[in-house]
Coordinates of N, CA and C and ligand atoms in Angstrom, one line a residue:
X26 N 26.6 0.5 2.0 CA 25.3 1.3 2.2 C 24.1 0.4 2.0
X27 N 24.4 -0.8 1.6 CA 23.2 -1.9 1.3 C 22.3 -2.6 2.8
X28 N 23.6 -2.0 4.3 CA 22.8 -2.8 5.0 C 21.6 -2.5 5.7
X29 N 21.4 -1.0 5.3 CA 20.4 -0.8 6.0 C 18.8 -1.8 5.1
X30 N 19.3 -2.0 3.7 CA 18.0 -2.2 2.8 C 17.8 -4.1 3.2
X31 N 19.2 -4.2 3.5 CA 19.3 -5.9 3.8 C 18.9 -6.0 5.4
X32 N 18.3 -5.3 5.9 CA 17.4 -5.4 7.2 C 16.2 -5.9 7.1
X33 N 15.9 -5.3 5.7 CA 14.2 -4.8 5.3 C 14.1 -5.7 4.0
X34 N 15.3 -5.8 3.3 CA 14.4 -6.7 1.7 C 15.9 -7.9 1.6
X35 N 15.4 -8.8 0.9 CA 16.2 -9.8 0.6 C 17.3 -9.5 -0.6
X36 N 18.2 -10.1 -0.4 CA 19.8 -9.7 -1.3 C 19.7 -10.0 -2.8
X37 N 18.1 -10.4 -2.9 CA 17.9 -10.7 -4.6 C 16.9 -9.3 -4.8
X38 N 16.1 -9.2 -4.2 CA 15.9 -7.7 -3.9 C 16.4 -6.7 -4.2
X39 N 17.4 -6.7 -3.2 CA 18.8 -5.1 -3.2 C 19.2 -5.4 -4.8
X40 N 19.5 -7.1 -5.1 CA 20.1 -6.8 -6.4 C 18.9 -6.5 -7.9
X41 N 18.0 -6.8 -7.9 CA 16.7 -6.3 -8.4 C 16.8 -4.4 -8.4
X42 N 17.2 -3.7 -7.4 CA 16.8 -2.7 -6.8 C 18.0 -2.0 -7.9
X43 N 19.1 -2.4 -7.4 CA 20.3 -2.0 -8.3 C 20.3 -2.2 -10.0
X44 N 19.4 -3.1 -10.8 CA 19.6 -3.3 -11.8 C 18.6 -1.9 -12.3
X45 N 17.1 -1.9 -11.4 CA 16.5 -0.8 -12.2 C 17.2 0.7 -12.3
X46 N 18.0 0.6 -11.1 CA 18.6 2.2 -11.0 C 19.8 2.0 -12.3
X47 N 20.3 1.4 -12.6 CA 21.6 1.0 -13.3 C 20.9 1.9 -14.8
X48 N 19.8 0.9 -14.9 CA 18.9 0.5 -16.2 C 18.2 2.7 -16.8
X49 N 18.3 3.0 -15.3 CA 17.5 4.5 -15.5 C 18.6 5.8 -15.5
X50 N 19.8 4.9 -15.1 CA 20.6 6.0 -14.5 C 21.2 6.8 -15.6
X51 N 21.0 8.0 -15.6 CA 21.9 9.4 -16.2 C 20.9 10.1 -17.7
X52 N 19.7 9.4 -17.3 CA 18.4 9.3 -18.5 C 17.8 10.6 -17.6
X53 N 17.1 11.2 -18.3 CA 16.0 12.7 -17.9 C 15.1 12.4 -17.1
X54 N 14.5 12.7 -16.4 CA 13.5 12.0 -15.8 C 13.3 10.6 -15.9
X55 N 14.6 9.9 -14.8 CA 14.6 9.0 -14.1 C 13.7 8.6 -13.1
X56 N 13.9 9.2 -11.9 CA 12.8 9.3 -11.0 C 12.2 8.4 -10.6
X57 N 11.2 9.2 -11.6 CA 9.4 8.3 -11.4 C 10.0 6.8 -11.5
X58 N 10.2 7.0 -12.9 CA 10.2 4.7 -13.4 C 11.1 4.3 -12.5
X59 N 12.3 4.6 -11.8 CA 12.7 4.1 -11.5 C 12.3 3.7 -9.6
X60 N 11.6 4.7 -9.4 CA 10.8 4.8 -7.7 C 9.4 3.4 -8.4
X61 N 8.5 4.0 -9.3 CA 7.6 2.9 -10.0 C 8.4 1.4 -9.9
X62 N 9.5 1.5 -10.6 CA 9.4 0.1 -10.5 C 10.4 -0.8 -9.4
X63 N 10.6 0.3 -8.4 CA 11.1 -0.4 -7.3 C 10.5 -0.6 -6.5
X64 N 9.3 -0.1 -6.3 CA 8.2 -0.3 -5.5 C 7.3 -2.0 -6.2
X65 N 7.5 -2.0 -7.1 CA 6.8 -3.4 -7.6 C 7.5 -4.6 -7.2
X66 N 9.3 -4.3 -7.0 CA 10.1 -5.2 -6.4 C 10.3 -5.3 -5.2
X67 N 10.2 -4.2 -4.8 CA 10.5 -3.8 -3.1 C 8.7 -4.3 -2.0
X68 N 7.7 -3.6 -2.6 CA 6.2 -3.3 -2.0 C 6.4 -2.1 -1.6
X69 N 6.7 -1.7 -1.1 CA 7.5 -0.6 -0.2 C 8.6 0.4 -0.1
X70 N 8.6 1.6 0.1 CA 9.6 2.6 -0.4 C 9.8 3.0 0.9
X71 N 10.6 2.5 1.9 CA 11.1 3.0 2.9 C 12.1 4.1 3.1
X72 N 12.6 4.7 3.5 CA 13.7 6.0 3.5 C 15.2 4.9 2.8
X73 N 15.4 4.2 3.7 CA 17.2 3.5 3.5 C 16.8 3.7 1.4
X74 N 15.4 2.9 1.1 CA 15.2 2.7 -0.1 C 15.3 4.4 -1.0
X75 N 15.3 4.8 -0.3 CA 15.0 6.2 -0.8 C 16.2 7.5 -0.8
X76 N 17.2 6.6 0.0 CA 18.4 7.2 0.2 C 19.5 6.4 -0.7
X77 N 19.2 5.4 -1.0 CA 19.8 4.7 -2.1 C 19.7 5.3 -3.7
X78 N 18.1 5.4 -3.6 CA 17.9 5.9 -5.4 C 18.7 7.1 -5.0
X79 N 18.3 8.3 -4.2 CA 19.2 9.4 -4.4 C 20.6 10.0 -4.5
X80 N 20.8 8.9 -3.7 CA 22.6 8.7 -4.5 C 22.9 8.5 -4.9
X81 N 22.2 7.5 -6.3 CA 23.0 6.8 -7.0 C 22.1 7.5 -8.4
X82 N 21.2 8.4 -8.0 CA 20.7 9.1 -9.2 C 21.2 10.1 -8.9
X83 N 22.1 10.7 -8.2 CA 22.7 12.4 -7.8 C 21.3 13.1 -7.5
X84 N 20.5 12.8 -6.9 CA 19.4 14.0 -6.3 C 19.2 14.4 -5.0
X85 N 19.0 15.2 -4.5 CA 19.1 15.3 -3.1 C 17.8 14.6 -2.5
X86 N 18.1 13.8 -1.2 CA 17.1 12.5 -0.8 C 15.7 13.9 -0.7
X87 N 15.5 14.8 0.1 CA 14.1 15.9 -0.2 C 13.6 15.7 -1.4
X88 N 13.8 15.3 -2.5 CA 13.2 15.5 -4.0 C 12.7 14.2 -4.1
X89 N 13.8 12.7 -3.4 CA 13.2 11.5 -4.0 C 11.7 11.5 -2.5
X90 N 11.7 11.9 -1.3 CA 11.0 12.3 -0.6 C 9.8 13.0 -1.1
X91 N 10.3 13.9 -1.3 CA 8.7 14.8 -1.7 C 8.0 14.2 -3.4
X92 N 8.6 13.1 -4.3 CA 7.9 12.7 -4.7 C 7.0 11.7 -4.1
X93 N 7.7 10.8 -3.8 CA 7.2 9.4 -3.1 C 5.9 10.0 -2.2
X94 N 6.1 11.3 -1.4 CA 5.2 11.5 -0.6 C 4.1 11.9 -1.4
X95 N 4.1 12.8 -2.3 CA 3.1 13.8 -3.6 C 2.4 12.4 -3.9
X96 N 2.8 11.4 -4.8 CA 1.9 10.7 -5.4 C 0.9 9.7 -4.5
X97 N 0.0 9.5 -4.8 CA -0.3 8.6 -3.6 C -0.2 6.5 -3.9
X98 N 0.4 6.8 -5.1 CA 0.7 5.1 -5.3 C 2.0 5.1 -5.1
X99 N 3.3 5.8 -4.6 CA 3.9 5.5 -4.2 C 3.4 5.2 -2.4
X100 N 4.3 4.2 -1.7 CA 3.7 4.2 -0.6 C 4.9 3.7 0.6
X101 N 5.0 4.6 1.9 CA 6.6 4.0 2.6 C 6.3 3.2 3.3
X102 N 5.3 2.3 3.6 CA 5.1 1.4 4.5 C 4.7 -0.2 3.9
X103 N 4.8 -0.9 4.1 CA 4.7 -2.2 3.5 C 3.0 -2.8 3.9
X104 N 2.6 -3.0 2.3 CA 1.4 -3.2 2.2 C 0.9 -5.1 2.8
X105 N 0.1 -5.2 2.8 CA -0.5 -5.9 3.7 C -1.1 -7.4 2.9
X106 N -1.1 -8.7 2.7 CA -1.1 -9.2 2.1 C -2.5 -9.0 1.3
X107 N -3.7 -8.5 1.9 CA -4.7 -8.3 1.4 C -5.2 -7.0 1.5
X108 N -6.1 -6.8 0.4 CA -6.7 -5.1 0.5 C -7.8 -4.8 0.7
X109 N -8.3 -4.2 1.7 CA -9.9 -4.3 1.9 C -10.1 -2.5 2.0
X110 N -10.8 -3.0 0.6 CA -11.3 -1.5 0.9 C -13.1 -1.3 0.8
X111 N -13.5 -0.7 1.4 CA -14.8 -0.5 2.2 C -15.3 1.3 1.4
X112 N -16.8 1.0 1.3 CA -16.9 2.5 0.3 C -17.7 3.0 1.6
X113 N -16.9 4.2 0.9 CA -18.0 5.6 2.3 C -18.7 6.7 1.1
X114 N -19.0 6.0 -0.5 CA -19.9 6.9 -1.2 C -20.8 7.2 -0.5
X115 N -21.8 8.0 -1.2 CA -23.1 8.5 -0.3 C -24.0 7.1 0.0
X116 N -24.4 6.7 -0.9 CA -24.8 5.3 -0.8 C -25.1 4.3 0.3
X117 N -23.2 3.8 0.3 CA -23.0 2.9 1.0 C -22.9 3.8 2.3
X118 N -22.4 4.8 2.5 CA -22.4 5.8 3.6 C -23.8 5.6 4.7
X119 N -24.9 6.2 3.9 CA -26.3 6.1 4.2 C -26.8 4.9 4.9
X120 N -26.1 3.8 4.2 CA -26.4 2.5 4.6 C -25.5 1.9 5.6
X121 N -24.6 2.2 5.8 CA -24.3 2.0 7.3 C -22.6 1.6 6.9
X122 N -21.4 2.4 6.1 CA -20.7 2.2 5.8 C -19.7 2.3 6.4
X123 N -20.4 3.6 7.2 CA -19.1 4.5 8.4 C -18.7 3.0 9.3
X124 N -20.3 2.2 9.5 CA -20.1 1.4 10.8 C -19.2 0.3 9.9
X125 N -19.0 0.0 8.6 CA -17.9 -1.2 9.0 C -16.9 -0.7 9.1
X126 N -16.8 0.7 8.0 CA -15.3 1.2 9.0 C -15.2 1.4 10.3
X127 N -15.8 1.4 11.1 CA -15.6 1.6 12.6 C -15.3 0.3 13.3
X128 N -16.1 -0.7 12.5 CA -16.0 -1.6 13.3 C -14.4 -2.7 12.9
X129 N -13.6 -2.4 11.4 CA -12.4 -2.7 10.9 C -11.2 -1.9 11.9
X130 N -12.0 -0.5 12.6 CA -10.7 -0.4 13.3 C -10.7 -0.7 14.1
X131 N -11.5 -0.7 14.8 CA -11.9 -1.5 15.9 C -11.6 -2.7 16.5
X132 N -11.8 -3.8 15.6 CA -11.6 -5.1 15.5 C -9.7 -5.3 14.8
X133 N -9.4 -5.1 14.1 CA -7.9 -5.0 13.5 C -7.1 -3.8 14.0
X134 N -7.7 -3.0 14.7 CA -6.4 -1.7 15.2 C -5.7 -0.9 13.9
X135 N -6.5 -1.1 12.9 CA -6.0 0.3 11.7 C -6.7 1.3 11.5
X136 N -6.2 2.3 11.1 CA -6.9 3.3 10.6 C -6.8 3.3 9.1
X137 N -7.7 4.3 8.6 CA -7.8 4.4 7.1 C -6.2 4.4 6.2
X138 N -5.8 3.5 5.5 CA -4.8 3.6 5.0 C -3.9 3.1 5.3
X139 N -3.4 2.2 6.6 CA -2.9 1.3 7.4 C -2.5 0.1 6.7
X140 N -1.9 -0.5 7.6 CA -1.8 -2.4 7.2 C -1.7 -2.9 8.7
X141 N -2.5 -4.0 9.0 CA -2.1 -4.3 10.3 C -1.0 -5.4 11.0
X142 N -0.4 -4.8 12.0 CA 1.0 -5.1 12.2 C 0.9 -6.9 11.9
X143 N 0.0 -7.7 11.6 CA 0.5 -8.9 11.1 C 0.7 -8.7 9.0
X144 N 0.4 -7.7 9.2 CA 0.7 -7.3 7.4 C -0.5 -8.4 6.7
X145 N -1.0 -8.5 7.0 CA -2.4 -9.4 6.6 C -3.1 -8.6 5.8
X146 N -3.7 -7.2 6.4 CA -4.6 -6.7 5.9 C -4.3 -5.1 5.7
X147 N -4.6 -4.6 4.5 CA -4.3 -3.0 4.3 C -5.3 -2.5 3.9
X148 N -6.1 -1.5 4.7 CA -7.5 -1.1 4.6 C -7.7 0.7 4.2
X149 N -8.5 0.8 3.3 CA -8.6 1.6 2.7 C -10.3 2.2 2.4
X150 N -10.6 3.6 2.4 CA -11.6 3.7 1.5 C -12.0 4.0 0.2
X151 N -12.7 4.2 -0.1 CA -13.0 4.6 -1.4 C -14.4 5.5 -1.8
X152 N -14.4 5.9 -2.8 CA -15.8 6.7 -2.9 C -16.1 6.4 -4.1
X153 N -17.8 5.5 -4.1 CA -18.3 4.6 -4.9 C -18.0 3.9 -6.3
X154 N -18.3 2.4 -6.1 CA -17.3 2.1 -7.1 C -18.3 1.5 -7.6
X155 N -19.7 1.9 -7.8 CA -20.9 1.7 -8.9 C -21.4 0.4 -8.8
X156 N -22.0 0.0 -7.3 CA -22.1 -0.7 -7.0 C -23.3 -0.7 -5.8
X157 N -23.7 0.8 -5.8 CA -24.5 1.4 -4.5 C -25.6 0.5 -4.7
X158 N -26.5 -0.5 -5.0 CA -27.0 -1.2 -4.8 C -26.9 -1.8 -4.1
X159 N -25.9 -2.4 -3.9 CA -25.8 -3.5 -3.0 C -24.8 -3.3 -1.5
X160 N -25.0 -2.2 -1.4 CA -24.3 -1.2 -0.4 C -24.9 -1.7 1.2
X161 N -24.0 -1.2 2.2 CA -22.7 -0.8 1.9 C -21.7 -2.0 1.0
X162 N -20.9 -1.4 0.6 CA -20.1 -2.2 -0.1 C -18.9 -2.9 0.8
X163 N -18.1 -3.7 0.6 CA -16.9 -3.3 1.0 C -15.9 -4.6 -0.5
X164 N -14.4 -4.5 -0.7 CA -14.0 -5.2 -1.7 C -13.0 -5.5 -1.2
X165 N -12.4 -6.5 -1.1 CA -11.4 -7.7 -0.6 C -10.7 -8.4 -2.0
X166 N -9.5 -7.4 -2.1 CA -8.2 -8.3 -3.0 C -9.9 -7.5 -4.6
X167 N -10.0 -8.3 -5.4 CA -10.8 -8.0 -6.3 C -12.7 -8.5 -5.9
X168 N -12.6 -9.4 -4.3 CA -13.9 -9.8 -4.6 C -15.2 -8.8 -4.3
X169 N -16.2 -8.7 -4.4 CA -17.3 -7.5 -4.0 C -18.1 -7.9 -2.7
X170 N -18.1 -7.5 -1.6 CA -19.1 -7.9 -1.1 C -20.0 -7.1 -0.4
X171 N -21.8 -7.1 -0.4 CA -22.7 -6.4 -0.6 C -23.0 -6.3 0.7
X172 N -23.8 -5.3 0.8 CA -24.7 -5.5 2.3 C -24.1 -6.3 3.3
X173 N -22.9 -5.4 3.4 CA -22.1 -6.1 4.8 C -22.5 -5.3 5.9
X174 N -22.6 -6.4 6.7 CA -23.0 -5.9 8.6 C -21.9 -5.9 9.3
X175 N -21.6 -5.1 10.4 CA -20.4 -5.3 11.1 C -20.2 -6.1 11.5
X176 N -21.4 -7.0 12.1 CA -21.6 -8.2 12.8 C -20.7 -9.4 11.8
X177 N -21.0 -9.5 10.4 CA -20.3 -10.6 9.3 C -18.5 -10.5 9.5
X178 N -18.2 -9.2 9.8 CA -17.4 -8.8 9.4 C -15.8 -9.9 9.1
X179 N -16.1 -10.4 10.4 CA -14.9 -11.4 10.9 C -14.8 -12.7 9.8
X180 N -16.2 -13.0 9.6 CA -16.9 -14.1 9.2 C -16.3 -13.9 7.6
X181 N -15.9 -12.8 7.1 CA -15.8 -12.6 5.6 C -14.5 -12.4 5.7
X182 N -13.3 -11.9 6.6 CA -11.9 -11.5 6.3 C -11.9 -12.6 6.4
X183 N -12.4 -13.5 7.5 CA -12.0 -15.0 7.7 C -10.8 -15.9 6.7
X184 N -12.0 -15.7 5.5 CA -11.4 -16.3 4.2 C -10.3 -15.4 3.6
X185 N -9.9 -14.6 4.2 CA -8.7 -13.9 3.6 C -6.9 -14.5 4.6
X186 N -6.5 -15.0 4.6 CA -5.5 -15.5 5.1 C -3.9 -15.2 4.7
Ligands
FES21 S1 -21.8 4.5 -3.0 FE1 -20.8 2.6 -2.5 S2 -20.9 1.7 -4.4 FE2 -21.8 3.6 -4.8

C-alpha cells in the first residue's frame, strides 16, 4: 500500500511516515500529532497520505479527512518553496493591496492560497500584521516589504528563487 505514497514522497519519507504512526499508535487522541507531524515530514497531506494514517490508526479515512480539512494548517497540496503573503487589512487594502494581489495572479497564475505549478511560490493573504505604515505590505519567507507597486513586483520575487 506504500506505492501510491512512493509516487509522491521519497522511501526515507514513507519510512519517517511509518515511525510517527508506530510512535502514536493505539494512544487516545492520536490523530492530530500524528497528521502534525507528518505534515512536517511529508509538506503535504495528500489522500494516499491520509489513507495510510487511517488504516494503520483503525479510523475511517472521512475522520482523518474532515480533520485535515477543518484545521487550516493542515494542508493537501504541496507548499511552494517560498511564501508570499500580501496584506488586504484596511490599510494596506486602501493603499492599493487588492492591486498586488491582482497583479500576483495575474503574473504567477494563483489564486489566494495556491502554490504555483513550479512550487516556487505559495501565496496567501493576511489581515494586518502591524505594519500599516508602510503599506501596502506584502512578506516573502520572513522579509517585509513596504509600499509595494505592482509594477516592482517581479523585481522583488526575483530574489526569491
Ligand atoms: S493593514 Fe496591512 S499592515 Fe496593517
Amino acid at each position: 500500500m506504500n506505492d501510491d505514497l512512493l509516487k509522491e514522497f521519497s522511501p526515507k519519507q514513507v519510512e519517517e511516515l511509518e515511525k510517527i504512526i508506530e510512535k502514536h499508535k493505539g494512544k487516545p487522541g492520536a490523530l492530530i500529532p500524528v497528521l502534525e507531524e507528518a505534515q512536517v515530514v511529508l509538506d503535504y497531506l495528500p489522500i494516499p497520505v491520509q489513507k495510510k494514517i487511517a488504516k494503520e490508526l483503525n479510523l475511517p479515512l472521512a475522520q482523518v479527512y474532515g480533520v485535515v480539512t477543518f484545521y487550516s494548517f493542515f494542508t493537501m497540496t504541496p507548499r511552494g518553496k517560498h511564501t508570499v503573503r500580501v496584506c488586504l487589512g484596511t490599510a494596506c487594502y486602501v493603499r492599493g493591496g487588492k492591486k498586488i494581489v491582482e497583479a500576483i495572479e495575474k503574473e504567477y497564475g494563483v489564486k489566494e492560497g495556491e502554490t504555483t505549478s513550479d512550487r516556487r511560490f505559495t501565496f496567501e493573504t493576511v489581515r494586518c500584521l502591524g505594519a500599516c505604515g508602510l503599506g501596502p505590505v506584502m512578506v516573502v519567507d520572513g522579509n517585509v516589504h513596504g509600499r509595494v507597486k505592482p509594477a516592482k513586483l517581479k523585481e522583488i520575487l526575483a530574489n526569491y528563487n
